[in-house]
Coordinates of C-alpha atoms in Angstrom, one line a residue:
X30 CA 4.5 12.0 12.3
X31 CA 4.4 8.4 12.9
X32 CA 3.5 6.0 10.0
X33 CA 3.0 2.3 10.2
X34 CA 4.2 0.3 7.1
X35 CA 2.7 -2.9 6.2
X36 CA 3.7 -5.7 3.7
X37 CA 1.2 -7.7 2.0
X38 CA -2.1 -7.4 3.6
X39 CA -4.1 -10.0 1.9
X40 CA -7.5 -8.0 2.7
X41 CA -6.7 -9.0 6.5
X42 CA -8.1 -4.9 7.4
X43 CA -9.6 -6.2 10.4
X44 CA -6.5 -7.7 11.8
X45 CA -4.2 -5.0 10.7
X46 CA -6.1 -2.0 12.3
X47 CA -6.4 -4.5 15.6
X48 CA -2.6 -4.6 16.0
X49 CA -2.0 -0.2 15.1
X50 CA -4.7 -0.5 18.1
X51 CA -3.0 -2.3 20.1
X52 CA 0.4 -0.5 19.3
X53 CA -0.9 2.7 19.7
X54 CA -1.8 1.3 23.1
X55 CA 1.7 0.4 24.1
X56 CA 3.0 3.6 23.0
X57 CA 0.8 5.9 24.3
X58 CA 0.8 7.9 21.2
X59 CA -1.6 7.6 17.8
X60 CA -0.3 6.4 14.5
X61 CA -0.9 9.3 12.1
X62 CA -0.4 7.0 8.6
X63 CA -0.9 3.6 7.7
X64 CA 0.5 2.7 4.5
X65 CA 0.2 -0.8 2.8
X66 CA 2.6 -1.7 0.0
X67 CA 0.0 -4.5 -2.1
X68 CA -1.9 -7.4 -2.6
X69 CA -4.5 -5.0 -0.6
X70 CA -7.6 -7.1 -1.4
X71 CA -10.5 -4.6 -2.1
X72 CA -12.8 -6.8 -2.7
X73 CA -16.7 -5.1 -2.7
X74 CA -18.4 -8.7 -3.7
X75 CA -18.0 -11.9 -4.8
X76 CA -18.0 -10.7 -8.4
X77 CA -15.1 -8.7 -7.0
X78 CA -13.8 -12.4 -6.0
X79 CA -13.5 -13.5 -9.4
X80 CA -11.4 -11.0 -10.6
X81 CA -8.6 -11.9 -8.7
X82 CA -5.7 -14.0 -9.6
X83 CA -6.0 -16.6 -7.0
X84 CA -7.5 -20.3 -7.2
X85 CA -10.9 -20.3 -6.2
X86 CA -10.7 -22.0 -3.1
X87 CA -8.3 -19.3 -1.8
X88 CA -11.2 -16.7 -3.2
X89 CA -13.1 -15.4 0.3
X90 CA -14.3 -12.2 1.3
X91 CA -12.6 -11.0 3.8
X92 CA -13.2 -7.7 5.5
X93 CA -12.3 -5.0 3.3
X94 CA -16.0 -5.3 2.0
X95 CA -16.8 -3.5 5.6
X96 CA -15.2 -0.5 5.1
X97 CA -16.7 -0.1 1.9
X98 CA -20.2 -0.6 2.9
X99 CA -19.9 2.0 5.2
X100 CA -20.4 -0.8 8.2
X101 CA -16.7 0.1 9.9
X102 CA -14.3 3.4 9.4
X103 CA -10.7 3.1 9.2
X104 CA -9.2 3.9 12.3
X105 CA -6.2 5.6 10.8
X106 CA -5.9 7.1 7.2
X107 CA -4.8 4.0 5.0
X108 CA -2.8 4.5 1.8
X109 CA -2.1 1.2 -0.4
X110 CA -0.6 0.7 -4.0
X111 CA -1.7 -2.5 -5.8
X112 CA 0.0 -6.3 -5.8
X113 CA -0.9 -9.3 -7.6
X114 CA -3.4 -10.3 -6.0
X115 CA -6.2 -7.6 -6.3
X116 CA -9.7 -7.2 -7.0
X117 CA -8.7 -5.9 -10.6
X118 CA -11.9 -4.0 -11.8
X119 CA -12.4 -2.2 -8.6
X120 CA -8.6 -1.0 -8.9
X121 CA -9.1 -0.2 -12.5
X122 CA -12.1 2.3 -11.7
X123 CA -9.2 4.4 -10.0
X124 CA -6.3 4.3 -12.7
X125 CA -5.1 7.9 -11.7
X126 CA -5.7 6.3 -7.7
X127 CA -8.8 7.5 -5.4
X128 CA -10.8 6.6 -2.2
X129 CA -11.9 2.3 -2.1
X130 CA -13.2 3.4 1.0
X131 CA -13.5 6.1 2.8
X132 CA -10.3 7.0 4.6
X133 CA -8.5 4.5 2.8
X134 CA -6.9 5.9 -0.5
X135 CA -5.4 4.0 -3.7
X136 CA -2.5 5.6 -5.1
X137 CA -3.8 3.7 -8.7
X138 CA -1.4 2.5 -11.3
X139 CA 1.6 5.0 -10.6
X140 CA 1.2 8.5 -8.5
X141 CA 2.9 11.0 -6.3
X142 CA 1.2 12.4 -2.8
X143 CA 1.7 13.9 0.0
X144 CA 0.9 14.9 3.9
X145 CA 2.3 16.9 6.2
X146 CA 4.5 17.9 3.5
X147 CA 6.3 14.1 3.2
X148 CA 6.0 13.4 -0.1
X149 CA 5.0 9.4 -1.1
X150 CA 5.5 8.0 -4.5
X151 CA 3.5 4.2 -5.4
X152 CA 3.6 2.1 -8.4
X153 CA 1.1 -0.6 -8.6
X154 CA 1.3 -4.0 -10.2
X155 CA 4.8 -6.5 -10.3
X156 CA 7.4 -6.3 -13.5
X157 CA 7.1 -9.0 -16.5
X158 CA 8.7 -8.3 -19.6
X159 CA 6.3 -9.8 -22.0
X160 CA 3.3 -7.1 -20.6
X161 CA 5.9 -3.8 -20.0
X162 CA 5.1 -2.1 -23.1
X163 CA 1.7 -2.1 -24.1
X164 CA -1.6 -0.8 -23.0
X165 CA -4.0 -1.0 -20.3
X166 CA -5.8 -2.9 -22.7
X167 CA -7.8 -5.3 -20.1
X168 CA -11.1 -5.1 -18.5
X169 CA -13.3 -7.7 -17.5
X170 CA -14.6 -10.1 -18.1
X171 CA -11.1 -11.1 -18.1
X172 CA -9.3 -14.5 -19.5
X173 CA -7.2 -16.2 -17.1
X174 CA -3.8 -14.4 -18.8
X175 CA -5.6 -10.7 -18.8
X176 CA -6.4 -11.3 -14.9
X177 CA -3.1 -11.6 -14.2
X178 CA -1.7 -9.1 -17.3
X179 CA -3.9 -6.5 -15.8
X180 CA -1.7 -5.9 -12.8
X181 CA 1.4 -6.0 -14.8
X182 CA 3.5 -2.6 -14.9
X183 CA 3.7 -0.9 -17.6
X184 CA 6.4 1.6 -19.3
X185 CA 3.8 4.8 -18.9
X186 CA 3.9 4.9 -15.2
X187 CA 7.9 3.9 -14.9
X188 CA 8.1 7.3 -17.8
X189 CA 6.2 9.6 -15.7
X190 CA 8.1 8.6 -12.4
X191 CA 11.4 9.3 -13.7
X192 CA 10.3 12.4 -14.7
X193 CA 10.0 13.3 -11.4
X194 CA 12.8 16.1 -10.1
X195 CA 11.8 17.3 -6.8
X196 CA 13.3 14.6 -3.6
X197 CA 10.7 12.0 -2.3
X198 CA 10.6 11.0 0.5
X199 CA 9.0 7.7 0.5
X200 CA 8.4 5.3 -2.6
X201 CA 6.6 2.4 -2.7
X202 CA 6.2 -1.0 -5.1
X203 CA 5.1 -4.5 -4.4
X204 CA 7.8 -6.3 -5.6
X205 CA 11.9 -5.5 -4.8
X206 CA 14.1 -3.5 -7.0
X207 CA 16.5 -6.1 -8.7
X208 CA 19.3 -6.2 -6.7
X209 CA 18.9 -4.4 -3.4
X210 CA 19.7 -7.9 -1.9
X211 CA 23.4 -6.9 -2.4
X212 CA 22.7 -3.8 0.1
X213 CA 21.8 -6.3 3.3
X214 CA 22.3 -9.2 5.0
X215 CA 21.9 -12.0 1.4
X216 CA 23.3 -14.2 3.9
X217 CA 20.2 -14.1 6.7
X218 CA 17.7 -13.7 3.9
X219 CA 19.0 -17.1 1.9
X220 CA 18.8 -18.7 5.9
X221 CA 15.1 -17.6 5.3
X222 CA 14.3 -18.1 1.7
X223 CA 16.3 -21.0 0.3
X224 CA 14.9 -20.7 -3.3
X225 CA 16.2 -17.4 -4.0
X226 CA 19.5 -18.4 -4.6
X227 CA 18.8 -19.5 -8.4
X228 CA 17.5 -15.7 -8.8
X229 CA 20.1 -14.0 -6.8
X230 CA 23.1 -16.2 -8.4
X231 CA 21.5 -14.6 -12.0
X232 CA 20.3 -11.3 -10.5
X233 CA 16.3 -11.8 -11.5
X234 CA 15.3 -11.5 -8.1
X235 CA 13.1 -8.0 -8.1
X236 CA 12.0 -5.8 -10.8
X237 CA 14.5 -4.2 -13.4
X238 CA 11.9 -1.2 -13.8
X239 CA 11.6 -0.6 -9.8
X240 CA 15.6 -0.6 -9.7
X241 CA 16.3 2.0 -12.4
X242 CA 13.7 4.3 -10.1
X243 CA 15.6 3.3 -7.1
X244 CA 19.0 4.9 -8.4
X245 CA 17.0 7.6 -10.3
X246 CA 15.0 9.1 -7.7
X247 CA 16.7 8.3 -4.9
X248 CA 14.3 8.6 -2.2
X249 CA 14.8 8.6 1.8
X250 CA 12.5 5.4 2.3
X251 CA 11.8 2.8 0.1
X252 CA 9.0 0.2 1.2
X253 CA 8.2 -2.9 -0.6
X254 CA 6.6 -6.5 0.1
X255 CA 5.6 -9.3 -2.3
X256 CA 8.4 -12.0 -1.3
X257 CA 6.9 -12.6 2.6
X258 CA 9.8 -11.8 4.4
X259 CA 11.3 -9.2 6.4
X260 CA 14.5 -7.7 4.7
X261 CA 16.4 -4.8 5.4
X262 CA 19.0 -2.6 3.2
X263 CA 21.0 0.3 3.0
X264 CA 21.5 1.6 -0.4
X265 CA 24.8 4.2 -0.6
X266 CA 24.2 6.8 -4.0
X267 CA 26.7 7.7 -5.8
X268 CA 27.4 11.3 -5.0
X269 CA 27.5 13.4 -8.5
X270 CA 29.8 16.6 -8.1
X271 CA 29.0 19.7 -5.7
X272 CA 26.0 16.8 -4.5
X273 CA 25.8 15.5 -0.7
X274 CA 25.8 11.4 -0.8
X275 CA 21.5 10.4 -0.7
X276 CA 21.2 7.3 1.4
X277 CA 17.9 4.9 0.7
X278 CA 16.8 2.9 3.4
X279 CA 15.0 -0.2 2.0
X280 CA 12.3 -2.4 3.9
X281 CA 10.5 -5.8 2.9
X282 CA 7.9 -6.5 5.4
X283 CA 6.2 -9.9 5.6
X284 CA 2.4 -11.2 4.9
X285 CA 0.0 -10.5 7.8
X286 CA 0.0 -13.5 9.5
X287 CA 0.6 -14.6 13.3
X288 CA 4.2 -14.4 14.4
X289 CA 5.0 -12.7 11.1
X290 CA 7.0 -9.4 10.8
X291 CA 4.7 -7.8 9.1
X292 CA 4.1 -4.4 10.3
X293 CA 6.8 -1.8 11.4
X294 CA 6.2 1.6 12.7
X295 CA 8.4 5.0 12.1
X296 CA 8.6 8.5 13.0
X297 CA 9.6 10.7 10.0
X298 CA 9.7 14.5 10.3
X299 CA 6.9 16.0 8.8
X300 CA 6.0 19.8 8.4
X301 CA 4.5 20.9 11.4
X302 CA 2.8 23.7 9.6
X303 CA 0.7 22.1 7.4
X304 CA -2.2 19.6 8.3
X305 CA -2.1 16.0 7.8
X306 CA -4.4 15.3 5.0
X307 CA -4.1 13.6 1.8
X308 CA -2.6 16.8 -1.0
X309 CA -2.0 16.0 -5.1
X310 CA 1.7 16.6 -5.8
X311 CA 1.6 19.5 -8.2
X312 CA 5.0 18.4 -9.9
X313 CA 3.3 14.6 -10.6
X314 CA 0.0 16.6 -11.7
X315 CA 1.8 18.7 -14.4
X316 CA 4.1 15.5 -15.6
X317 CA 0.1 13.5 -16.0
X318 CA -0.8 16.4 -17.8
X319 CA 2.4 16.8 -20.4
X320 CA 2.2 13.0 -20.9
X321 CA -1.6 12.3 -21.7
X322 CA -1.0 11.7 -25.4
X323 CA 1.3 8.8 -24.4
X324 CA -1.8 6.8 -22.7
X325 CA -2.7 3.6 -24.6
X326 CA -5.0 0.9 -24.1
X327 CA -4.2 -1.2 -27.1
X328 CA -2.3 -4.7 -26.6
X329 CA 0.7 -3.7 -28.8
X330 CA 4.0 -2.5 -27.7
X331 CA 4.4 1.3 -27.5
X332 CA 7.8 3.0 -26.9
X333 CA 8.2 6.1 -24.9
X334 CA 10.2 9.0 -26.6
X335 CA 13.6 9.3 -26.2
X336 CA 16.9 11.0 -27.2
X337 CA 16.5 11.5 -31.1
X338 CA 13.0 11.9 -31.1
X339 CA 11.1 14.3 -33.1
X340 CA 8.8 15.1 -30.2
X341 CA 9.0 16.4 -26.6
X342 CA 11.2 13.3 -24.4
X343 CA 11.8 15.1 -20.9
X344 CA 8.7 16.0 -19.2
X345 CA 10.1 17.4 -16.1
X346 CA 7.8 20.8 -15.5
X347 CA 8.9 24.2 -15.4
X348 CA 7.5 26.6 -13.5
X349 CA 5.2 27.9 -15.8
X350 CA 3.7 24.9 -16.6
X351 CA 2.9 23.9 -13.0
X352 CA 1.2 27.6 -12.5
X353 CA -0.9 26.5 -15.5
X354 CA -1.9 23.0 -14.1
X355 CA -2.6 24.5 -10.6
X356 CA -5.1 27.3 -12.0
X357 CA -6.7 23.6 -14.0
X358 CA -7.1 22.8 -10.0
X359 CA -8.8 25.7 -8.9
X360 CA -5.5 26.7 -6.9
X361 CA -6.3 23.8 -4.4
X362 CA -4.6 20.3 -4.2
X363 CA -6.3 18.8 -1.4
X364 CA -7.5 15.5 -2.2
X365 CA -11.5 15.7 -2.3
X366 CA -13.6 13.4 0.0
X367 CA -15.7 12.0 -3.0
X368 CA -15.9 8.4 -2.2
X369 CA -18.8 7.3 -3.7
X370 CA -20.0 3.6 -3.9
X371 CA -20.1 2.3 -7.5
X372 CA -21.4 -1.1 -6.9
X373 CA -23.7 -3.3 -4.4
X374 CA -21.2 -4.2 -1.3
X375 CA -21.4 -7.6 -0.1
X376 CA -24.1 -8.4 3.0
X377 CA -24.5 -11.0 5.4
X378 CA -28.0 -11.5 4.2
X379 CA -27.4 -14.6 1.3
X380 CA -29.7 -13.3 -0.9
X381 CA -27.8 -9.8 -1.7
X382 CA -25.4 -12.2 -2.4
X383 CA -24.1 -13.9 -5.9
X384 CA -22.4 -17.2 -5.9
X385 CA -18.6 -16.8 -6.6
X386 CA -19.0 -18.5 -10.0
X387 CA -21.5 -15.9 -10.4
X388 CA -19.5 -14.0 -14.0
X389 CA -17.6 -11.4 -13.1
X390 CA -19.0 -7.6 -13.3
X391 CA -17.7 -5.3 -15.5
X392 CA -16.0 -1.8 -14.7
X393 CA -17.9 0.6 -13.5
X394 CA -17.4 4.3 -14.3
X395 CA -16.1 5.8 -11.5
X396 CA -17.2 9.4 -11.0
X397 CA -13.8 10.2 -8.8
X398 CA -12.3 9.4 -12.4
X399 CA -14.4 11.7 -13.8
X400 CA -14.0 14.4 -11.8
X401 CA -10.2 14.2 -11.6
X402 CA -10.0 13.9 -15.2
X403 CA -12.2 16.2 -16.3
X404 CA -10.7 19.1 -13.9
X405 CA -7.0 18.3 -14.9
X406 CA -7.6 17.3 -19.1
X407 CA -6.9 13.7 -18.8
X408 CA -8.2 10.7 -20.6
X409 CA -9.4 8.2 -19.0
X410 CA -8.3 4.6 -19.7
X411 CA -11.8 2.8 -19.6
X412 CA -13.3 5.7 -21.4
X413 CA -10.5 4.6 -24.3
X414 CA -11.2 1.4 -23.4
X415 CA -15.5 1.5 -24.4
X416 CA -14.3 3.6 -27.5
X417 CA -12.1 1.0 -28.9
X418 CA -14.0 -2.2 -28.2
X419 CA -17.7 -0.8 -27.5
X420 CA -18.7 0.4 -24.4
X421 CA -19.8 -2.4 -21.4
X422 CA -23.6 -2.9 -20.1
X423 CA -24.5 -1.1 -17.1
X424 CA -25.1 -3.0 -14.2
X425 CA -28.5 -2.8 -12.3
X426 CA -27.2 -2.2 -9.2
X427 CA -28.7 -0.7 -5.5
X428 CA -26.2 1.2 -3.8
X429 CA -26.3 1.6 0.2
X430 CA -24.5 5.0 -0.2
X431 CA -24.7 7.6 -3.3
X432 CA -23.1 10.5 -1.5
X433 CA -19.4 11.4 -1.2
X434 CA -18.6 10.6 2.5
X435 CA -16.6 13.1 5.0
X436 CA -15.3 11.6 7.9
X437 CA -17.0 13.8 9.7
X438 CA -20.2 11.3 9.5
X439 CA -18.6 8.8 11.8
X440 CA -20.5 9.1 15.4
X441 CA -17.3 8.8 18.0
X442 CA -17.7 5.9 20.6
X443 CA -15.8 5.0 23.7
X444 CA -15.0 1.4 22.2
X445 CA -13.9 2.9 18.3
X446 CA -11.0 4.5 17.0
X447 CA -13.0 7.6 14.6
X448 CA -11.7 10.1 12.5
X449 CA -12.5 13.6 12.9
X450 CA -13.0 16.0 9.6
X451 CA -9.4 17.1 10.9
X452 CA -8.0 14.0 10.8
X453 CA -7.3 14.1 14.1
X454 CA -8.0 11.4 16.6
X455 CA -10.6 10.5 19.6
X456 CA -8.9 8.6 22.5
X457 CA -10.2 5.5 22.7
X458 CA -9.8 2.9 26.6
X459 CA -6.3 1.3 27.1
X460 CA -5.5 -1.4 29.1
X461 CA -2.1 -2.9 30.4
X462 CA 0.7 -3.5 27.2
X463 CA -0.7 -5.7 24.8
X464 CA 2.0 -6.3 22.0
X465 CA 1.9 -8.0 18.3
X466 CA 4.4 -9.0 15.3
X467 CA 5.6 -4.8 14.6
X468 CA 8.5 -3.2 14.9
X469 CA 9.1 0.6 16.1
X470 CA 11.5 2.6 14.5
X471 CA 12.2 6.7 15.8
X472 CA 14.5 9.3 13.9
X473 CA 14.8 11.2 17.7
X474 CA 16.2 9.2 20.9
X475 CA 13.5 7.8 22.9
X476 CA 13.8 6.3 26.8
X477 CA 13.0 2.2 26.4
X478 CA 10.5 1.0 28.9
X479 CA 12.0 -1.8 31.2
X480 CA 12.1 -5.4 30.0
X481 CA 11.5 -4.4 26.6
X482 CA 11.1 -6.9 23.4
X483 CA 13.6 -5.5 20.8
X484 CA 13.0 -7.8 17.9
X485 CA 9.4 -6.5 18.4
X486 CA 9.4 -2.9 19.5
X487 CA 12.8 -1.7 18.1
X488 CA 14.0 1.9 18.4
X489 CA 17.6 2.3 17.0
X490 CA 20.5 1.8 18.8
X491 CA 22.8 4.7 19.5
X492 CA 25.3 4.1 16.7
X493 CA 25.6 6.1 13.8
X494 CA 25.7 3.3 11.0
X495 CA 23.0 3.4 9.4
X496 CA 22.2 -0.4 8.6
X497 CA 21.9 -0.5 12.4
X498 CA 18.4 1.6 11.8
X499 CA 16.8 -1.5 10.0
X500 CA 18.6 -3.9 11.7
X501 CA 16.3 -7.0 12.6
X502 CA 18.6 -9.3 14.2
X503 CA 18.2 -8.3 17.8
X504 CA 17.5 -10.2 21.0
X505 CA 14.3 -11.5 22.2
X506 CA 13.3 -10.5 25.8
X507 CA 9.9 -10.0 27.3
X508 CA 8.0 -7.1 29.4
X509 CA 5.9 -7.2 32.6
X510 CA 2.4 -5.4 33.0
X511 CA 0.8 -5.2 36.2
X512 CA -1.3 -8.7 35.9
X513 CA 0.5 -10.0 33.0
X514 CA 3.6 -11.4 31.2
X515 CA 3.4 -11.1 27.8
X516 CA 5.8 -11.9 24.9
X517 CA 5.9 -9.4 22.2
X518 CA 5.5 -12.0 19.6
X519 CA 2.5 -13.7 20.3
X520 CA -0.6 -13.1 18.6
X521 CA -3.7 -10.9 19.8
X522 CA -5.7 -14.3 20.5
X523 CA -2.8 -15.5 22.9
X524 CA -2.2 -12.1 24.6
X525 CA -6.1 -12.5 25.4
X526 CA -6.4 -16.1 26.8
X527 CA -2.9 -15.0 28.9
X528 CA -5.0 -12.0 30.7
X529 CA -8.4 -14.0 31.3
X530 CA -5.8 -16.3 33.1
X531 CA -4.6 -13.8 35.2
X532 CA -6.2 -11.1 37.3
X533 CA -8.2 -8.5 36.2
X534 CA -6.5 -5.9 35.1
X535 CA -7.3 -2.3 36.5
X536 CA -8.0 -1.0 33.2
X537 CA -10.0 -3.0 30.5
X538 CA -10.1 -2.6 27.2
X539 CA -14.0 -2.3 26.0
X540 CA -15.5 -5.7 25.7
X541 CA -15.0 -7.5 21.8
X542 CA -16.5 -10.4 20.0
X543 CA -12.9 -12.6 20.0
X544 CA -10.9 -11.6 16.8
X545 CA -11.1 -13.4 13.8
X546 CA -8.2 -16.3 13.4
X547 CA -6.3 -15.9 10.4
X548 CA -6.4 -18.9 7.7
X549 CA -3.6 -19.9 5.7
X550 CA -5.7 -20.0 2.6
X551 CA -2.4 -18.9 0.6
X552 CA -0.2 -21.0 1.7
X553 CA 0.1 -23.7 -1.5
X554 CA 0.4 -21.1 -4.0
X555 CA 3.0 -19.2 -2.0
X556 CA 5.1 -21.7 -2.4
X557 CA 5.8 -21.2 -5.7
X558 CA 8.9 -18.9 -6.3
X559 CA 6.8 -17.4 -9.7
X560 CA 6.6 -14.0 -9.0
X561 CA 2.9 -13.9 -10.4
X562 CA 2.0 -16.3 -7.5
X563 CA 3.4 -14.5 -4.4

């Protein structure tokens, strides 16, 4: 199956889904997965706006707020962990993850899925020592030291993943493990990023927490973003006896932004057998189960059990204990299609609309929560949350949409990308090769097409090191369409005024308002090397 990864999307859906368009175009082939590793952006409202750690003049809306509303569908099934830089109380309605849209799925502060039989591992948030052992003890309103604590990890989730047994194939954080600059090129990467050599000369750079899971789990594919650059490693495991060496290959991709590497697509080998929809991993299931009494919401440190404890310290399931948590789920793991709006989505129409000093909303029950814990035993952390400090005022709110939503509901059109119920696909026009800022990575040898941009649409050479398969330090050439010649790095916009200045081409792609231009609303506080501010 082919699944495009994306670095930090900085609620830039509009633009991101435009370029797996316009790739899929090139290719000739759909993308099955799009998977986005933080500071997503799922911002409903303004109210959303002001729970999100970013200076108020970089606080604007967007166009995740579409997909909510119902107004667009997702093109392509979207899975996305949390960054620092999130619409916090619409994140924490979903702490055990859940639909923000519909067809686009938050994997909430820690979980474990999978499709087509590849299993996918997220944890939310970015390391900082102060905040790793307590509680998810914030909710709005929040100070300006709980919205940015809020998307802090903490020791629970980091416990339950190492409990973990079974391989993964994919896992995904915002910000690096520490250390995996000393698997790649630290050379090319200081070229890029100057300030990191203070970090990497005293090995802070990346999260302590997220490198202990790297050499623990030991997964195929590990996908991060957070420092807006592309980076590449290969990360050699130490082979224990009667084991075969496990290789994890390690990707950084950039902020979506024009002539940014920000998006890279690969074909992993999925099983054929079983459909390609969004399943619960019964092994993470049973290990949320086991650990429930270690959920806290209170501000001071807890300590997970250990060796020497009186109580229970390994939580990897048995057997029997996964039977028992799979009856709890009816004998069926598909993921439901229960999104359900919980708030008022933002509207064109001013008047729906609050200012963004309006004070932030409070978080909203969320009956996908509900249901999930309910079914599986669990508690739920804002349900803790109203016990301990008194439960919050209900909103008086007018939803558009108070039904769970199937994809089926989406009417097919000549000029959309739909989902079917199936998941699968409706063709949509294609024109002549339009290119963007991704890269194309294949597991099976694939014939290039002539003239071919490398740095932009790169399949792997025919060596057998395997550094070479993320290597991004290849040529720059440029291909020919029938009316055009386009370079693979230039932005949608350019591609377009380069094709109205040529020829018509024989096949158009349906007439579109012209694309939104990005803004560089980020671009002061980004330039801070503070973790909490990339």
């Amino acid at each position: 199956m082919k699944i495009a990864i994306e670095g930090c999307a900085h609620g830039e859906l509009d633009k991101i889904y435009e370029t797996i368009e316009r790739v899929e175009e090139y290719l000739g082939s759909k993308v099955d997965l799009l998977i986005c590793c933080g500071d997503f952006q799922a911002t409903r409202n303004v109210q959303d706006l002001s729970c999100m750690a970013v200076p108020a003049k970089y606080q604007q809306m967007c166009s995740f707020y579409k997909y909510y509303s119902g107004e667009k569908v997702a093109p392509v099934l979207t899975l996305f962990i949390g960054g620092n830089h999130e619409a916090s109380n619409h994140l924490q309605e979903l702490p055990y993850g859940g639909w923000a849209a519909p067809n686009i799925y938050y994997l909430g502060y820690a979980s474990v899925v999978s499709i087509g039989g590849i299993r996918i591992g997220g944890l939310s948030g970015i390391y900082k020592g102060h905040d790793y052992m307590k509680g998810h003890f914030e909710r709005p309103p929040y100070s300006e030291d709980t919205k940015r604590s809020v998307y802090h990890i903490r020791n629970l989730e980091v416990f339950r993943l190492k409990q973990m047994k079974s391989p993964i194939d994919i896992l995904l954080s915002h910000d690096w493990p520490r250390g995996i600059h000393k698997y790649g090129n630290v050379e090319a990467l200081l070229r890029k990023k100057p300030f990191f050599k203070e970090d990497i000369g005293n090995d802070s750079l990346g999260s302590l927490p997220a490198e202990e899971l790297l050499h623990e789990l030991k997964p195929k594919y590990w996908f991060s973003a957070h420092l807006h650059t592309k980076f590449a490693a290969i990360v050699r495991h130490q082979a224990n006896d009667n084991e075969e060496e496990k290789v994890t290959k390690f990707l950084s991709l950039d902020k979506c932004l024009p002539k940014r590497k920000f998006l890279q697509v690969l074909d992993i080998t999925h099983d054929a057998e079983k459909s390609l929809e969004l399943e619960y991993d019964l092994e993470w299931l049973t290990i949320l189960f086991l650990t429930n009494h270690l959920m806290s919401v209170k501000k001071n440190s807890q300590f997970m059990p250990g060796p020497g404890s009186s109580e229970r310290w390994i939580f990897s399931p048995t057997s029997e204990e996964m039977s028992d948590v799979l009856e709890r789920m009816d004998n069926n793991l598909k993921i439901p299609l229960n999104f359900v709006q919980t708030v008022p989505a933002y509207s064109s129409d001013a008047k729906n609309n609050s200012s963004p000093n309006t004070r932030q909303s409070i978080v909203t029950s969320n009956p996908q929560t509900e249901e999930f814990c309910k079914k599986l035993g669990l508690s739920d952390p804002l349900d803790l949350l109203n016990k301990l400090l008194g439960p919050q005022a209900s909103p008086n709110v007018s939803l558009n949409n108070s039904v769970p939503f199937s994809p089926s509901q989406a009417t097919p059109d000549k000029s959309d990308v739909c989902v079917k119920s199936d998941l699968s696909f409706i063709d949509s026009e294609t024109s002549s090769p339009s290119s963007c800022n991704v890269s194309y990575i294949s597991d099976i040898d694939s014939p290039l097409p002539k003239k071919l941009n490398r740095s932009a649409l790169f399949l792997p050479p025919p060596k057998n090191d395997l550094s070479d398969t993320f290597d991004d330090e290849l040529s720059t050439k440029s291909f020919s369409s029938q009316n055009s010649n386009i370079d693979v790095s230039q932005t949608s916009q350019d591609i377009e005024e380069k094709l109205d200045a040529n020829t018509e081409p024989t096949t158009t792609l349906p007439k579109q308002s012209k694309p939104r231009t990005f803004k560089r609303r980020n671009e002061a506080i980004y330039r801070s090397t503070d973790d909490d501010n990339n």
